[in-house]
Amino acid sequence: MLLAFDTSSAAVTVALADPVSGEILASSTTVDALRHGELLAPAIASALETAGATPRELTRIAVGVGPGPFTGLRVGLVTARTMADVLGIEVAGVCSLDLLARQSELTLPVAVATDARRKEVYWALYDGPAANGSRRRLEGPAVDRPADVAHVLSGLPVIGRGAVLYGDVLGVADVDVAEYPSAEVLATGVVTGTLDVVGPEPLYLRRPDVTLSGGPKSVLPK
């Protein structure tokens, strides 16, 4: 079985899927920006219990790699890599903005904007969906103040929490309903090959007003 989860946003989302068909066997999503560390492990345990499975039956883990705020993102990536190491299985990383783009049912190009905090958004642009539902990322991911990227997103349907928070500033044509990445979409996308898979490393973006003197900090213990 494939276990999928994403903690790159205010939501902790978990899903368990059949590794061949992608059928979702169990899933949950809880929105609480301050309790990722408390919520993730019980959510994984609950998904396994619902499916009548044990951790030893997992064959692969899929995890959202961000971009996202450091603390929440770290919880998901450390959990994924630790579990995979103990169980001796593979971890597939996926850009969390790609998940949101894949969640849209619109047949048009779309933009994704999530909450980067500090009055900024993580954003990316995507082509219209292919026959299998996949979307090609055209630009991004990047992090900017909403006003600084409004000219890029203006006129496009926008998915994500950032569009809800800053829709008036971004001047978006429409706000799609999905605010947070879905572990169900992550699971089925990895099983069916309709999401691009990367290594389980954090996707950090340098903020436009920050100068890094010592390089980016690692999300994982060495």
XYZ file of N, CA and C in Angstrom:
666
model
N 0.833 -1.204 0.000
C 0.000 0.000 0.000
C 0.870 1.257 0.000
N 0.309 2.313 -0.544
C 1.013 3.586 -0.600
C 0.419 4.538 0.431
N 1.280 5.095 1.256
C 0.879 6.096 2.242
C 1.293 7.460 1.722
N 0.354 8.405 1.714
C 0.636 9.753 1.223
C 0.232 10.781 2.258
N 1.060 11.814 2.410
C 0.667 12.917 3.294
C 1.386 14.196 2.906
N 0.771 15.317 3.283
C 1.320 16.642 3.008
C 1.093 17.528 4.220
N 2.154 18.216 4.644
C 2.066 19.130 5.783
C 2.644 20.504 5.423
N 2.593 20.848 4.141
C 3.207 22.089 3.682
C 2.336 23.311 3.918
N 1.084 23.102 4.306
C 0.157 24.212 4.518
C -0.396 24.140 5.935
N -1.476 24.849 6.186
C -2.120 24.773 7.497
C -2.831 23.445 7.698
N -2.975 22.662 6.645
C -3.680 21.384 6.721
C -2.706 20.222 6.880
N -3.122 19.241 7.673
C -2.430 17.952 7.734
C -3.337 16.963 7.017
N -2.898 16.493 5.854
C -3.733 15.629 5.030
C -3.028 14.299 4.791
N -3.751 13.205 4.989
C -3.190 11.850 4.933
C -4.113 10.968 4.105
N -3.540 10.061 3.312
C -4.340 9.098 2.554
C -3.570 7.795 2.410
N -4.312 6.720 2.314
C -3.760 5.390 2.079
C -4.403 4.871 0.802
N -3.585 4.372 -0.138
C -4.108 3.974 -1.438
C -3.572 2.617 -1.863
N -4.359 1.944 -2.697
C -3.903 0.715 -3.335
C -2.749 1.064 -4.274
N -1.612 0.353 -4.214
C -0.436 0.743 -4.988
C -0.548 0.454 -6.478
N -1.568 -0.274 -6.891
C -1.744 -0.606 -8.304
C -2.840 0.235 -8.938
N -4.006 0.259 -8.320
C -5.146 0.978 -8.889
C -5.213 2.441 -8.467
N -4.599 2.771 -7.340
C -4.703 4.123 -6.802
C -5.970 4.355 -6.020
N -6.781 3.310 -5.828
C -8.017 3.454 -5.056
C -7.706 3.908 -3.629
N -8.434 4.918 -3.161
C -8.221 5.447 -1.814
C -8.902 4.534 -0.802
N -8.131 4.060 0.158
C -8.631 3.151 1.177
C -8.994 3.877 2.469
N -8.359 4.998 2.714
C -8.635 5.798 3.911
C -8.018 7.177 3.709
N -8.631 8.195 4.296
C -8.064 9.544 4.172
C -8.624 10.452 5.252
N -7.895 11.508 5.542
C -8.354 12.523 6.481
C -7.615 13.818 6.228
N -8.263 14.933 6.583
C -7.631 16.246 6.497
C -8.065 17.064 7.704
N -7.086 17.636 8.405
C -7.360 18.505 9.551
C -6.617 19.813 9.352
N -7.329 20.926 9.481
C -6.709 22.239 9.321
C -6.393 22.812 10.694
N -5.108 22.913 10.984
C -4.631 23.492 12.244
C -3.160 23.841 12.053
N -2.886 25.101 11.789
C -1.541 25.528 11.410
C -0.502 25.336 12.502
N -0.925 25.105 13.756
C 0.027 25.057 14.861
C 0.249 23.659 15.430
N -0.384 22.617 14.849
C -0.322 21.304 15.491
C 0.088 20.170 14.539
N 0.880 20.485 13.536
C 1.302 19.444 12.600
C 1.965 18.265 13.315
N 2.846 18.584 14.256
C 3.575 17.536 14.967
C 2.682 16.647 15.806
N 1.595 17.202 16.308
C 0.653 16.426 17.120
C -0.326 15.627 16.268
N -0.636 16.125 15.084
C -1.714 15.548 14.293
C -1.278 14.476 13.305
N -0.057 14.563 12.780
C 0.321 13.689 11.673
C 0.370 12.220 12.069
N 1.090 11.881 13.129
C 1.231 10.468 13.516
C -0.119 9.818 13.820
N -1.006 10.455 14.611
C -2.323 9.848 14.839
C -3.134 9.694 13.550
N -2.996 10.636 12.624
C -3.733 10.538 11.356
C -3.244 9.349 10.539
N -1.936 9.121 10.542
C -1.382 7.955 9.838
C -1.876 6.672 10.493
N -1.826 6.622 11.812
C -2.291 5.429 12.538
C -3.762 5.162 12.264
N -4.566 6.218 12.213
C -5.995 6.073 11.962
C -6.254 5.555 10.550
N -5.506 6.047 9.575
C -5.674 5.584 8.192
C -5.346 4.099 8.074
N -4.267 3.684 8.717
C -3.897 2.272 8.691
C -4.964 1.415 9.360
N -5.477 1.890 10.480
C -6.515 1.138 11.202
C -7.781 1.020 10.363
N -8.170 2.109 9.716
C -9.366 2.098 8.881
C -9.238 1.087 7.748
N -8.038 0.991 7.182
C -7.803 0.071 6.075
C -7.484 -1.348 6.544
N -7.396 -1.532 7.861
C -7.056 -2.847 8.390
C -5.647 -3.268 8.036
N -4.723 -2.296 8.023
C -3.346 -2.556 7.604
C -2.361 -2.211 8.709
N -1.138 -2.659 8.533
C -0.050 -2.347 9.455
C 1.042 -1.600 8.686
N 1.918 -0.893 9.370
C 3.001 -0.197 8.675
C 3.851 -1.117 7.804
N 4.008 -2.366 8.200
C 4.829 -3.300 7.441
C 4.235 -3.641 6.077
N 2.959 -3.316 5.886
C 2.324 -3.562 4.591
C 2.514 -2.399 3.618
N 3.117 -1.316 4.077
C 3.376 -0.183 3.190
C 4.496 -0.532 2.212
N 4.300 -0.164 0.955
C 5.305 -0.436 -0.073
C 5.969 0.841 -0.588
N 5.361 2.001 -0.291
C 5.892 3.270 -0.776
C 5.252 4.400 0.015
N 5.970 5.501 0.144
C 5.443 6.695 0.796
C 5.554 7.856 -0.185
N 4.525 8.675 -0.253
C 4.542 9.896 -1.047
C 4.335 11.079 -0.117
N 5.115 12.134 -0.322
C 5.044 13.274 0.591
C 5.158 14.576 -0.189
N 4.381 15.574 0.229
C 4.498 16.901 -0.354
C 5.761 17.581 0.134
N 6.544 18.154 -0.788
C 7.831 18.754 -0.417
C 7.774 20.273 -0.360
N 6.575 20.837 -0.434
C 6.458 22.283 -0.364
C 6.414 22.896 -1.758
N 6.614 24.204 -1.816
C 7.073 25.092 -0.753
C 6.026 25.278 0.346
N 6.544 25.559 1.537
C 5.671 25.768 2.672
C 6.460 26.291 3.850
N 5.769 26.798 4.868
C 6.436 27.258 6.083
C 7.298 26.153 6.694
N 8.431 26.519 7.246
C 9.463 25.573 7.680
C 8.955 24.524 8.661
N 8.274 24.937 9.716
C 7.938 24.001 10.796
C 7.022 22.876 10.315
N 5.929 23.229 9.659
C 5.008 22.207 9.186
C 5.630 21.305 8.149
N 6.363 21.881 7.219
C 7.007 21.104 6.161
C 8.005 20.108 6.746
N 8.741 20.527 7.747
C 9.736 19.675 8.383
C 9.082 18.431 9.005
N 7.920 18.612 9.620
C 7.225 17.488 10.256
C 6.937 16.392 9.227
N 6.401 16.772 8.081
C 6.069 15.785 7.065
C 7.276 15.098 6.474
N 8.311 15.852 6.164
C 9.488 15.267 5.518
C 10.283 14.377 6.468
N 10.438 14.803 7.696
C 11.143 13.967 8.668
C 10.376 12.665 8.900
N 9.049 12.772 9.018
C 8.229 11.577 9.225
C 8.348 10.625 8.039
N 8.263 11.155 6.827
C 8.338 10.315 5.630
C 9.683 9.611 5.531
N 10.748 10.345 5.743
C 12.080 9.748 5.588
C 12.389 8.770 6.712
N 11.927 9.063 7.910
C 12.160 8.149 9.027
C 11.404 6.838 8.820
N 10.115 6.938 8.457
C 9.325 5.735 8.225
C 9.910 4.904 7.086
N 10.288 5.567 6.010
C 10.845 4.853 4.860
C 12.145 4.144 5.217
N 12.962 4.794 6.042
C 14.231 4.188 6.451
C 13.990 2.957 7.311
N 13.056 3.053 8.246
C 12.752 1.928 9.133
C 12.156 0.757 8.352
N 11.260 1.077 7.400
C 10.563 0.033 6.654
C 11.322 -0.437 5.417
N 12.354 0.308 5.035
C 13.125 -0.069 3.854
C 12.365 0.129 2.558
N 11.610 1.226 2.449
C 10.825 1.486 1.245
C 11.174 2.859 0.674
N 10.663 3.143 -0.514
C 10.975 4.365 -1.244
C 10.077 5.519 -0.802
N 10.628 6.735 -0.864
C 9.842 7.942 -0.641
C 9.800 8.738 -1.950
N 8.591 9.091 -2.378
C 8.405 9.922 -3.564
C 7.978 11.309 -3.126
N 8.728 12.328 -3.501
C 8.358 13.697 -3.198
C 7.606 14.329 -4.357
N 6.685 15.228 -4.044
C 5.916 15.950 -5.072
C 5.769 17.401 -4.627
N 5.976 18.329 -5.536
C 5.741 19.745 -5.239
C 4.297 19.943 -4.806
N 4.099 20.556 -3.665
C 2.749 20.713 -3.113
C 1.868 21.627 -3.963
N 2.465 22.562 -4.696
C 1.669 23.403 -5.590
C 1.138 22.584 -6.761
N 1.917 21.577 -7.198
C 1.449 20.687 -8.268
C 0.190 19.932 -7.840
N 0.113 19.582 -6.552
C -1.068 18.882 -6.050
C -2.307 19.756 -6.209
N -2.185 21.007 -5.825
C -3.329 21.912 -5.930
C -3.754 22.114 -7.378
N -2.790 22.250 -8.273
C -3.125 22.399 -9.693
C -3.857 21.168 -10.199
N -3.407 19.999 -9.775
C -4.025 18.732 -10.189
C -5.436 18.588 -9.622
N -5.719 19.265 -8.517
C -7.044 19.179 -7.894
C -8.114 19.941 -8.667
N -7.709 20.881 -9.501
C -8.679 21.686 -10.231
C -9.313 20.874 -11.356
N -10.627 21.029 -11.519
C -11.349 20.371 -12.606
C -11.545 21.296 -13.801
N -11.003 22.494 -13.728
C -11.131 23.436 -14.835
C -10.322 22.957 -16.035
N -10.799 23.237 -17.223
C -10.101 22.825 -18.440
C -9.216 23.941 -18.992
N -9.003 24.971 -18.192
C -8.201 26.123 -18.592
C -6.853 26.112 -17.878
N -5.897 26.906 -18.349
C -4.696 27.144 -17.544
C -5.099 27.758 -16.200
N -4.339 27.446 -15.159
C -4.665 27.940 -13.822
C -3.396 28.417 -13.132
N -3.598 29.180 -12.081
C -2.513 29.583 -11.199
C -2.786 29.006 -9.816
N -1.725 28.769 -9.072
C -1.831 28.322 -7.683
C -1.157 29.372 -6.810
N -1.813 29.740 -5.719
C -1.228 30.680 -4.762
C -1.550 30.192 -3.358
N -0.522 29.880 -2.583
C -0.727 29.425 -1.212
C -0.169 30.443 -0.232
N -0.531 30.297 1.015
C -0.137 31.250 2.051
C 1.301 30.991 2.480
N 2.179 31.947 2.207
C 3.575 31.847 2.629
C 3.820 32.576 3.945
N 2.749 33.096 4.526
C 2.829 33.910 5.743
C 3.614 35.199 5.460
N 3.775 36.026 6.455
C 4.452 37.315 6.306
C 3.873 38.117 5.139
N 2.562 37.930 4.874
C 1.864 38.648 3.813
C 2.471 38.384 2.439
N 2.897 37.138 2.218
C 3.435 36.712 0.931
C 2.733 35.439 0.476
N 2.910 35.105 -0.803
C 2.315 33.884 -1.359
C 3.376 33.080 -2.097
N 3.243 31.753 -2.023
C 3.948 30.864 -2.932
C 3.054 30.703 -4.150
N 3.606 30.758 -5.348
C 2.761 30.695 -6.533
C 3.432 29.950 -7.678
N 2.595 29.482 -8.605
C 3.077 28.833 -9.826
C 1.960 28.887 -10.861
N 2.335 28.788 -12.133
C 1.377 28.798 -13.240
C 1.388 27.446 -13.941
N 0.204 27.011 -14.399
C 0.066 25.684 -15.012
C -0.735 25.749 -16.295
N -0.374 24.872 -17.221
C -1.090 24.725 -18.474
C -2.433 24.049 -18.225
N -3.285 24.013 -19.237
C -4.523 23.266 -19.148
C -4.234 21.782 -18.999
N -5.203 21.002 -18.520
C -4.959 19.595 -18.240
C -4.797 18.757 -19.505
N -3.895 17.768 -19.430
C -3.758 16.786 -20.494
C -4.906 15.786 -20.393
N -4.950 14.828 -21.316
C -6.037 13.847 -21.331
C -6.089 13.033 -20.042
N -4.920 12.813 -19.417
C -4.888 12.020 -18.175
C -5.058 12.871 -16.921
N -5.313 14.164 -17.095
C -5.539 15.044 -15.955
C -4.307 15.756 -15.447
N -3.135 15.383 -15.924
C -1.906 16.024 -15.461
C -1.807 17.447 -16.015
N -1.065 18.275 -15.308
C -0.844 19.654 -15.747
C 0.648 19.951 -15.776
N 1.080 20.654 -16.802
C 2.480 21.041 -16.925
C 2.698 22.384 -16.239
N 3.703 22.441 -15.361
C 4.020 23.704 -14.694
C 4.761 24.603 -15.681
N 4.245 25.808 -15.868
C 4.816 26.740 -16.836
C 5.779 27.732 -16.197
N 5.521 28.082 -14.941
C 6.361 29.061 -14.250
C 6.258 28.848 -12.756
N 7.355 29.069 -12.039
C 7.376 28.874 -10.610
C 7.905 27.487 -10.261
N 7.868 27.155 -8.968
C 7.290 27.953 -7.887
C 8.174 29.128 -7.483
N 7.531 30.146 -6.958
C 8.230 31.337 -6.502
C 7.497 31.881 -5.290
N 8.117 32.817 -4.592
C 7.489 33.469 -3.447
C 7.598 34.976 -3.636
N 6.470 35.663 -3.458
C 6.426 37.106 -3.646
C 5.304 37.701 -2.812
N 5.358 39.022 -2.658
C 4.226 39.727 -2.089
C 3.103 39.725 -3.116
N 1.854 39.590 -2.688
C 0.745 39.532 -3.649
C 0.746 40.678 -4.659
N 1.010 41.893 -4.199
C 0.982 43.034 -5.110
C 2.060 42.936 -6.182
N 3.184 42.288 -5.846
C 4.291 42.192 -6.791
C 4.077 41.141 -7.867
N 3.155 40.213 -7.619
C 2.909 39.148 -8.592
C 1.509 39.238 -9.193
N 0.771 40.263 -8.836
C -0.609 40.406 -9.308
C -0.682 40.445 -10.834
N 0.292 41.090 -11.473
C 0.245 41.199 -12.936
C 0.441 39.856 -13.616
N 1.053 38.895 -12.922
C 1.285 37.559 -13.482
C 0.033 36.693 -13.345
N -0.648 36.800 -12.200
C -1.804 35.950 -11.919
C -3.119 36.544 -12.392
N -3.135 37.839 -12.672
C -4.377 38.522 -13.028
C -5.036 37.881 -14.247
N -6.333 37.638 -14.138
C -7.090 37.074 -15.241
C -7.170 35.564 -15.249
N -6.435 34.906 -14.364
C -6.436 33.447 -14.307
C -7.279 32.943 -13.132
N -7.920 31.789 -13.279
C -8.499 31.137 -12.106
C -7.366 30.754 -11.158
N -7.511 31.025 -9.881
C -6.443 30.775 -8.923
C -6.918 29.807 -7.850
N -6.088 28.826 -7.564
C -6.387 27.788 -6.587
C -5.511 28.022 -5.364
N -6.049 27.777 -4.177
C -5.212 27.808 -2.990
C -5.584 28.883 -1.985
N -5.069 28.709 -0.794
C -5.372 29.602 0.320
C -4.910 31.028 0.057
N -3.830 31.197 -0.668
C -3.329 32.531 -0.964
C -4.328 33.353 -1.754
N -5.057 32.680 -2.646
C -6.063 33.387 -3.433
C -7.236 33.820 -2.567
N -7.568 33.015 -1.562
C -8.648 33.371 -0.648
C -8.250 34.576 0.202
N -7.004 34.577 0.659
C -6.536 35.646 1.536
C -6.282 36.953 0.785
N -5.788 36.853 -0.454
C -5.326 38.045 -1.171
C -5.963 38.183 -2.547
N -7.153 37.605 -2.731
C -7.802 37.662 -4.034
C -8.020 39.063 -4.552
N -8.338 39.998 -3.647
C -8.578 41.377 -4.081
C -7.295 42.022 -4.578
N -6.170 41.718 -3.920
C -4.881 42.289 -4.331
C -4.401 41.644 -5.624
N -4.592 40.337 -5.732
C -4.124 39.616 -6.912
C -4.977 39.901 -8.133
N -6.197 40.368 -7.919
C -7.072 40.667 -9.032
C -7.440 39.424 -9.824
N -7.670 38.301 -9.131
C -7.908 37.032 -9.808
C -9.282 37.018 -10.457
N -9.374 36.285 -11.575
C -10.642 36.178 -12.294
C -11.633 35.316 -11.534
N -11.118 34.295 -10.875
C -11.977 33.367 -10.144
C -11.103 32.641 -9.139
N -11.698 32.235 -8.034
C -10.979 31.462 -7.027
C -11.533 30.046 -7.029
N -10.701 29.060 -7.331
C -11.150 27.679 -7.296
C -11.332 27.273 -5.831
N -12.119 26.228 -5.588
C -12.538 25.921 -4.225
C -11.433 25.303 -3.367
N -10.456 24.645 -3.957
C -9.437 23.956 -3.166
C -8.499 24.969 -2.509
N -8.402 24.911 -1.180
C -7.512 25.818 -0.456
C -6.203 25.134 -0.053
N -6.249 23.815 0.150
C -5.084 23.095 0.672
C -4.803 21.860 -0.179
N -3.540 21.413 -0.229
C -3.213 20.197 -0.973
C -3.962 18.985 -0.428
N -4.267 18.035 -1.303
C -5.001 16.831 -0.934
C -4.099 15.611 -0.995
N -4.056 14.840 0.094
C -3.276 13.603 0.110
C -3.891 12.559 -0.813
N -5.195 12.617 -1.026
C -5.829 11.688 -1.961
C -5.302 11.923 -3.373
N -5.215 13.173 -3.774
C -4.679 13.509 -5.091
C -3.203 13.131 -5.174
N -2.465 13.356 -4.103
C -1.065 12.966 -4.050
C -0.912 11.466 -4.267
N -1.712 10.683 -3.563
C -1.614 9.225 -3.657
C -1.952 8.727 -5.055
N -3.094 9.136 -5.578
C -3.492 8.644 -6.899
C -2.580 9.178 -7.999
N -2.098 10.405 -7.839
C -1.197 10.975 -8.842
C 0.136 10.254 -8.919
N 0.659 9.836 -7.767
C 1.921 9.091 -7.756
C 1.721 7.682 -8.316
N 0.626 7.029 -7.940
C 0.354 5.673 -8.436
C 0.169 5.674 -9.954
N -0.559 6.657 -10.473
C -0.860 6.690 -11.907
C 0.200 7.398 -12.737
N 1.195 7.992 -12.090
C 2.248 8.684 -12.818
C 1.822 10.004 -13.414
N 0.774 10.623 -12.884
C 0.290 11.899 -13.407
C 0.793 13.096 -12.604
N 1.681 12.842 -11.663
C 2.370 13.909 -10.934
C 3.874 13.690 -11.068
N 4.623 14.767 -11.225
C 6.073 14.660 -11.322
C 6.660 14.343 -9.947
N 7.481 13.313 -9.894
C 8.077 12.868 -8.637
C 9.501 13.401 -8.526
N 9.834 13.902 -7.344
C 11.181 14.395 -7.052
C 11.667 13.728 -5.767
N 12.887 14.022 -5.389
C 13.403 13.486 -4.140
C 12.708 14.103 -2.940
N 12.744 13.430 -1.794
C 12.068 13.929 -0.583
C 12.875 15.010 0.127
N 13.195 16.059 -0.604
C 13.940 17.192 -0.057
C 13.034 18.413 -0.022
N 13.188 19.270 0.978
C 12.306 20.442 1.094
C 12.497 21.426 -0.046
N 11.410 21.917 -0.584
C 11.466 22.915 -1.635
C 11.386 24.281 -0.961
N 12.564 24.827 -0.671
C 12.635 26.134 -0.024
C 12.797 27.217 -1.075
N 12.185 28.358 -0.822
C 12.302 29.499 -1.719
C 12.802 30.691 -0.928
N 13.756 31.400 -1.497
C 14.272 32.590 -0.838
C 13.269 33.728 -0.953
N 12.917 34.312 0.175
C 11.986 35.433 0.167
C 12.638 36.655 -0.491
N 11.847 37.475 -1.163
C 12.421 38.595 -1.910
C 13.125 39.626 -1.042
N 12.799 39.682 0.256
C 13.393 40.703 1.116
C 14.431 40.131 2.075
N 14.898 38.891 1.825
C 15.831 38.246 2.741
C 17.137 37.936 2.028
N 18.226 38.269 2.667
C 19.544 37.909 2.170
C 20.128 36.834 3.064
N 20.482 35.702 2.478
C 21.019 34.594 3.251
C 22.538 34.679 3.282
N 23.094 34.701 4.474
C 24.544 34.788 4.593
C 25.199 33.431 4.725
N 24.509 32.487 5.345
C 25.120 31.185 5.580
C 24.482 30.063 4.812
N 23.662 30.369 3.813
C 22.980 29.316 3.060
C 21.707 28.881 3.750
N 20.854 28.172 3.032
C 19.577 27.750 3.602
C 19.760 26.711 4.685
N 18.872 26.742 5.708
C 18.960 25.758 6.765
C 18.355 24.442 6.314
N 18.874 23.368 6.860
C 18.368 22.048 6.490
C 17.104 21.746 7.261
N 16.158 21.098 6.602
C 14.922 20.720 7.266
C 15.081 19.409 8.026
N 16.119 18.660 7.699
C 16.272 17.308 8.251
C 17.512 17.207 9.124
N 17.456 16.381 10.169
C 18.622 16.184 11.007
C 19.705 15.445 10.242
N 20.943 15.767 10.535
C 22.064 15.101 9.857
C 22.594 13.950 10.707
